[in-house]
């Protein structure tokens, strides 16, 4: 996992914390519930205000899409996130790899990193997870779902390699 010996950083690609599966499932459940609530409200409004018949067809299609998305949002996507999200930190760059069908491989040169943060949303907080985000002039990048200890080590290691002082963090 994390190599604290020497200055080479991580020698192989590391995984996210396994709790990412639970956190993503909870996020998927919340997203599906919000979409169902919106669909139900729009359906009730269309009945109450006697909207044209074609609007009911659109609502039906939305309901079917919601039902179809449930297995993906709650079961497949969280497992894919854990299985296919990898990162590596070395003296010269941060490497990010993720994606199932469309693979994305990002190399962020340490010399370009201007700012680094750890953050935690309510779902992540529930599962003890943190995200480490890095900013460059070209944009921002994130390593999601690390446990507290790993997130702090990753943040510190990147700041050392990028030579970011504590005042800049």
PDB file of C-alpha atoms in Angstrom:
ATOM      1  CA  UNK A   1       0.000   0.000   0.000  1.00  0.00           C
ATOM      2  CA  UNK A   2       1.755   3.172   1.134  1.00  0.00           C
ATOM      3  CA  UNK A   3       5.541   3.193   1.126  1.00  0.00           C
ATOM      4  CA  UNK A   4       6.994   5.500   3.775  1.00  0.00           C
ATOM      5  CA  UNK A   5      10.554   4.274   3.355  1.00  0.00           C
ATOM      6  CA  UNK A   6      12.761   6.313   1.094  1.00  0.00           C
ATOM      7  CA  UNK A   7      11.783   9.162  -1.172  1.00  0.00           C
ATOM      8  CA  UNK A   8      10.321   7.178  -4.026  1.00  0.00           C
ATOM      9  CA  UNK A   9       6.757   7.443  -2.718  1.00  0.00           C
ATOM     10  CA  UNK A  10       4.435   4.707  -3.874  1.00  0.00           C
ATOM     11  CA  UNK A  11       5.965   2.080  -6.098  1.00  0.00           C
ATOM     12  CA  UNK A  12       2.712   0.516  -7.317  1.00  0.00           C
ATOM     13  CA  UNK A  13      -0.791   1.694  -7.896  1.00  0.00           C
ATOM     14  CA  UNK A  14      -2.819   1.872  -4.684  1.00  0.00           C
ATOM     15  CA  UNK A  15      -6.527   1.273  -4.199  1.00  0.00           C
ATOM     16  CA  UNK A  16      -9.150   3.382  -2.534  1.00  0.00           C
ATOM     17  CA  UNK A  17     -10.483   2.353   0.877  1.00  0.00           C
ATOM     18  CA  UNK A  18     -12.918  -0.578   0.684  1.00  0.00           C
ATOM     19  CA  UNK A  19     -15.567   1.549   2.448  1.00  0.00           C
ATOM     20  CA  UNK A  20     -15.945   3.402  -0.866  1.00  0.00           C
ATOM     21  CA  UNK A  21     -18.373   0.629  -1.864  1.00  0.00           C
ATOM     22  CA  UNK A  22     -20.678   1.358   1.096  1.00  0.00           C
ATOM     23  CA  UNK A  23     -20.386   5.132   0.640  1.00  0.00           C
ATOM     24  CA  UNK A  24     -21.151   4.939  -3.091  1.00  0.00           C
ATOM     25  CA  UNK A  25     -24.118   2.632  -2.425  1.00  0.00           C
ATOM     26  CA  UNK A  26     -25.569   5.099   0.054  1.00  0.00           C
ATOM     27  CA  UNK A  27     -25.002   7.935  -2.428  1.00  0.00           C
ATOM     28  CA  UNK A  28     -26.672   5.859  -5.157  1.00  0.00           C
ATOM     29  CA  UNK A  29     -29.677   5.151  -2.926  1.00  0.00           C
ATOM     30  CA  UNK A  30     -30.057   8.847  -2.162  1.00  0.00           C
ATOM     31  CA  UNK A  31     -29.803   9.757  -5.865  1.00  0.00           C
ATOM     32  CA  UNK A  32     -32.425   7.162  -6.830  1.00  0.00           C
ATOM     33  CA  UNK A  33     -34.777   8.313  -4.047  1.00  0.00           C
ATOM     34  CA  UNK A  34     -34.462  11.944  -5.175  1.00  0.00           C
ATOM     35  CA  UNK A  35     -35.157  10.969  -8.779  1.00  0.00           C
ATOM     36  CA  UNK A  36     -38.190   8.870  -7.718  1.00  0.00           C
ATOM     37  CA  UNK A  37     -39.516  11.777  -5.635  1.00  0.00           C
ATOM     38  CA  UNK A  38     -39.165  14.199  -8.550  1.00  0.00           C
ATOM     39  CA  UNK A  39     -40.865  11.747 -10.919  1.00  0.00           C
ATOM     40  CA  UNK A  40     -43.769  11.204  -8.503  1.00  0.00           C
ATOM     41  CA  UNK A  41     -44.235  14.951  -7.964  1.00  0.00           C
ATOM     42  CA  UNK A  42     -44.231  15.649 -11.706  1.00  0.00           C
ATOM     43  CA  UNK A  43     -46.674  12.761 -12.291  1.00  0.00           C
ATOM     44  CA  UNK A  44     -49.049  14.103  -9.633  1.00  0.00           C
ATOM     45  CA  UNK A  45     -48.796  17.621 -11.067  1.00  0.00           C
ATOM     46  CA  UNK A  46     -49.580  16.323 -14.559  1.00  0.00           C
ATOM     47  CA  UNK A  47     -52.720  14.588 -13.250  1.00  0.00           C
ATOM     48  CA  UNK A  48     -53.811  17.515 -11.078  1.00  0.00           C
ATOM     49  CA  UNK A  49     -53.365  20.142 -13.787  1.00  0.00           C
ATOM     50  CA  UNK A  50     -54.490  17.839 -16.623  1.00  0.00           C
ATOM     51  CA  UNK A  51     -51.316  18.296 -18.647  1.00  0.00           C
ATOM     52  CA  UNK A  52     -51.244  16.951 -22.229  1.00  0.00           C
ATOM     53  CA  UNK A  53     -51.077  13.179 -22.662  1.00  0.00           C
ATOM     54  CA  UNK A  54     -47.527  13.306 -24.097  1.00  0.00           C
ATOM     55  CA  UNK A  55     -46.204  14.538 -20.733  1.00  0.00           C
ATOM     56  CA  UNK A  56     -47.437  11.331 -19.113  1.00  0.00           C
ATOM     57  CA  UNK A  57     -45.405   9.343 -21.635  1.00  0.00           C
ATOM     58  CA  UNK A  58     -42.301  11.299 -20.690  1.00  0.00           C
ATOM     59  CA  UNK A  59     -42.991  10.634 -17.005  1.00  0.00           C
ATOM     60  CA  UNK A  60     -43.427   6.932 -17.746  1.00  0.00           C
ATOM     61  CA  UNK A  61     -40.093   6.842 -19.578  1.00  0.00           C
ATOM     62  CA  UNK A  62     -38.419   8.623 -16.636  1.00  0.00           C
ATOM     63  CA  UNK A  63     -39.897   6.080 -14.223  1.00  0.00           C
ATOM     64  CA  UNK A  64     -38.631   3.181 -16.357  1.00  0.00           C
ATOM     65  CA  UNK A  65     -35.161   4.742 -16.580  1.00  0.00           C
ATOM     66  CA  UNK A  66     -35.139   5.125 -12.790  1.00  0.00           C
ATOM     67  CA  UNK A  67     -35.967   1.458 -12.333  1.00  0.00           C
ATOM     68  CA  UNK A  68     -33.306   0.435 -14.842  1.00  0.00           C
ATOM     69  CA  UNK A  69     -30.680   2.612 -13.119  1.00  0.00           C
ATOM     70  CA  UNK A  70     -31.182   1.093  -9.660  1.00  0.00           C
ATOM     71  CA  UNK A  71     -28.900  -1.956 -10.132  1.00  0.00           C
ATOM     72  CA  UNK A  72     -26.213   0.204 -11.713  1.00  0.00           C
ATOM     73  CA  UNK A  73     -26.323   3.019  -9.127  1.00  0.00           C
ATOM     74  CA  UNK A  74     -26.526   0.776  -6.074  1.00  0.00           C
ATOM     75  CA  UNK A  75     -24.660  -2.400  -6.994  1.00  0.00           C
ATOM     76  CA  UNK A  76     -22.424  -2.077 -10.058  1.00  0.00           C
ATOM     77  CA  UNK A  77     -21.046   1.465  -9.917  1.00  0.00           C
ATOM     78  CA  UNK A  78     -19.742   1.214  -6.309  1.00  0.00           C
ATOM     79  CA  UNK A  79     -17.921  -2.057  -7.054  1.00  0.00           C
ATOM     80  CA  UNK A  80     -16.472  -0.633 -10.274  1.00  0.00           C
ATOM     81  CA  UNK A  81     -15.243   2.445  -8.412  1.00  0.00           C
ATOM     82  CA  UNK A  82     -13.366   0.272  -5.918  1.00  0.00           C
ATOM     83  CA  UNK A  83     -12.096  -2.165  -8.539  1.00  0.00           C
ATOM     84  CA  UNK A  84     -10.893   0.315 -11.166  1.00  0.00           C
ATOM     85  CA  UNK A  85      -9.806   3.458  -9.235  1.00  0.00           C
ATOM     86  CA  UNK A  86      -6.044   3.528  -8.640  1.00  0.00           C
ATOM     87  CA  UNK A  87      -3.448   6.138  -7.722  1.00  0.00           C
ATOM     88  CA  UNK A  88       0.320   6.373  -7.278  1.00  0.00           C
ATOM     89  CA  UNK A  89       2.499   9.081  -5.810  1.00  0.00           C
ATOM     90  CA  UNK A  90       6.138   9.437  -6.781  1.00  0.00           C
ATOM     91  CA  UNK A  91       8.725  12.193  -6.437  1.00  0.00           C
ATOM     92  CA  UNK A  92       7.897  13.545  -9.876  1.00  0.00           C
ATOM     93  CA  UNK A  93       4.169  12.994 -10.383  1.00  0.00           C
ATOM     94  CA  UNK A  94       0.796  11.887  -9.098  1.00  0.00           C
ATOM     95  CA  UNK A  95      -0.760   9.216 -11.275  1.00  0.00           C
ATOM     96  CA  UNK A  96      -4.525   8.662 -11.340  1.00  0.00           C
ATOM     97  CA  UNK A  97      -6.291   5.834 -13.203  1.00  0.00           C
ATOM     98  CA  UNK A  98     -10.010   5.157 -13.294  1.00  0.00           C
ATOM     99  CA  UNK A  99     -12.853   4.160 -15.559  1.00  0.00           C
ATOM    100  CA  UNK A 100     -14.457   0.967 -16.776  1.00  0.00           C
ATOM    101  CA  UNK A 101     -15.497   1.584 -20.375  1.00  0.00           C
ATOM    102  CA  UNK A 102     -13.670   4.866 -20.861  1.00  0.00           C
ATOM    103  CA  UNK A 103     -10.358   4.585 -19.039  1.00  0.00           C
ATOM    104  CA  UNK A 104      -8.774   7.802 -17.858  1.00  0.00           C
ATOM    105  CA  UNK A 105      -5.082   7.950 -17.002  1.00  0.00           C
ATOM    106  CA  UNK A 106      -3.859  11.267 -15.584  1.00  0.00           C
ATOM    107  CA  UNK A 107      -0.299  12.257 -14.709  1.00  0.00           C
ATOM    108  CA  UNK A 108       0.049  15.401 -12.611  1.00  0.00           C
ATOM    109  CA  UNK A 109       3.618  16.729 -12.405  1.00  0.00           C
ATOM    110  CA  UNK A 110       4.615  17.593  -8.828  1.00  0.00           C
ATOM    111  CA  UNK A 111       6.088  20.876 -10.042  1.00  0.00           C
ATOM    112  CA  UNK A 112       2.602  21.945 -11.210  1.00  0.00           C
ATOM    113  CA  UNK A 113       0.746  21.287  -7.958  1.00  0.00           C
ATOM    114  CA  UNK A 114      -0.062  24.589  -6.270  1.00  0.00           C
ATOM    115  CA  UNK A 115      -2.477  23.584  -3.531  1.00  0.00           C
ATOM    116  CA  UNK A 116      -3.576  20.390  -1.788  1.00  0.00           C
ATOM    117  CA  UNK A 117      -6.558  19.763   0.489  1.00  0.00           C
ATOM    118  CA  UNK A 118      -8.319  16.974   2.298  1.00  0.00           C
ATOM    119  CA  UNK A 119     -12.081  17.166   2.422  1.00  0.00           C
ATOM    120  CA  UNK A 120     -14.969  15.112   3.673  1.00  0.00           C
ATOM    121  CA  UNK A 121     -18.660  15.227   2.816  1.00  0.00           C
ATOM    122  CA  UNK A 122     -21.475  13.880   4.999  1.00  0.00           C
ATOM    123  CA  UNK A 123     -21.524  10.420   3.408  1.00  0.00           C
ATOM    124  CA  UNK A 124     -17.735  10.174   3.574  1.00  0.00           C
ATOM    125  CA  UNK A 125     -17.826  11.292   7.211  1.00  0.00           C
ATOM    126  CA  UNK A 126     -20.263   8.480   8.010  1.00  0.00           C
ATOM    127  CA  UNK A 127     -17.771   5.922   6.658  1.00  0.00           C
ATOM    128  CA  UNK A 128     -14.577   7.624   7.881  1.00  0.00           C
ATOM    129  CA  UNK A 129     -13.387   8.540   4.386  1.00  0.00           C
ATOM    130  CA  UNK A 130     -11.584  11.602   3.046  1.00  0.00           C
ATOM    131  CA  UNK A 131     -10.777  12.925  -0.409  1.00  0.00           C
ATOM    132  CA  UNK A 132      -7.430  14.478  -1.263  1.00  0.00           C
ATOM    133  CA  UNK A 133      -7.722  17.225  -3.874  1.00  0.00           C
ATOM    134  CA  UNK A 134      -4.859  18.848  -5.756  1.00  0.00           C
ATOM    135  CA  UNK A 135      -4.999  22.115  -7.685  1.00  0.00           C
ATOM    136  CA  UNK A 136      -2.847  23.129 -10.612  1.00  0.00           C
ATOM    137  CA  UNK A 137      -3.103  26.038 -13.022  1.00  0.00           C
ATOM    138  CA  UNK A 138      -4.838  23.640 -15.446  1.00  0.00           C
ATOM    139  CA  UNK A 139      -7.506  22.442 -13.002  1.00  0.00           C
ATOM    140  CA  UNK A 140      -8.107  20.340  -9.944  1.00  0.00           C
ATOM    141  CA  UNK A 141      -7.825  16.608  -9.379  1.00  0.00           C
ATOM    142  CA  UNK A 142      -9.037  14.336  -6.615  1.00  0.00           C
ATOM    143  CA  UNK A 143      -8.221  11.031  -5.002  1.00  0.00           C
ATOM    144  CA  UNK A 144     -11.544  10.045  -3.429  1.00  0.00           C
ATOM    145  CA  UNK A 145     -12.319   7.731  -0.519  1.00  0.00           C
ATOM    146  CA  UNK A 146      -9.171   7.262   1.550  1.00  0.00           C
ATOM    147  CA  UNK A 147      -9.190   6.484   5.255  1.00  0.00           C
ATOM    148  CA  UNK A 148      -8.000   9.291   7.538  1.00  0.00           C
ATOM    149  CA  UNK A 149      -4.480   7.971   8.079  1.00  0.00           C
ATOM    150  CA  UNK A 150      -3.850   7.318   4.379  1.00  0.00           C
ATOM    151  CA  UNK A 151      -5.338  10.675   3.350  1.00  0.00           C
ATOM    152  CA  UNK A 152      -3.039  12.505   5.776  1.00  0.00           C
ATOM    153  CA  UNK A 153       0.017  10.560   4.572  1.00  0.00           C
ATOM    154  CA  UNK A 154      -0.861  11.163   0.916  1.00  0.00           C
ATOM    155  CA  UNK A 155      -1.439  14.875   1.544  1.00  0.00           C
ATOM    156  CA  UNK A 156       1.838  15.210   3.433  1.00  0.00           C
ATOM    157  CA  UNK A 157       3.824  13.229   0.851  1.00  0.00           C
ATOM    158  CA  UNK A 158       2.487  15.291  -2.051  1.00  0.00           C
ATOM    159  CA  UNK A 159       3.197  18.519  -0.169  1.00  0.00           C
ATOM    160  CA  UNK A 160       6.799  17.393   0.454  1.00  0.00           C
ATOM    161  CA  UNK A 161       7.352  16.343  -3.155  1.00  0.00           C
ATOM    162  CA  UNK A 162       5.625  19.480  -4.496  1.00  0.00           C
ATOM    163  CA  UNK A 163       7.432  21.584  -1.870  1.00  0.00           C
ATOM    164  CA  UNK A 164       4.250  23.171  -0.623  1.00  0.00           C
ATOM    165  CA  UNK A 165       4.691  24.732   2.811  1.00  0.00           C
ATOM    166  CA  UNK A 166       2.166  24.303   5.639  1.00  0.00           C
ATOM    167  CA  UNK A 167       1.092  27.932   5.150  1.00  0.00           C
ATOM    168  CA  UNK A 168       0.118  27.160   1.541  1.00  0.00           C
ATOM    169  CA  UNK A 169      -1.934  24.059   2.439  1.00  0.00           C
TER     170      UNK A 169
END
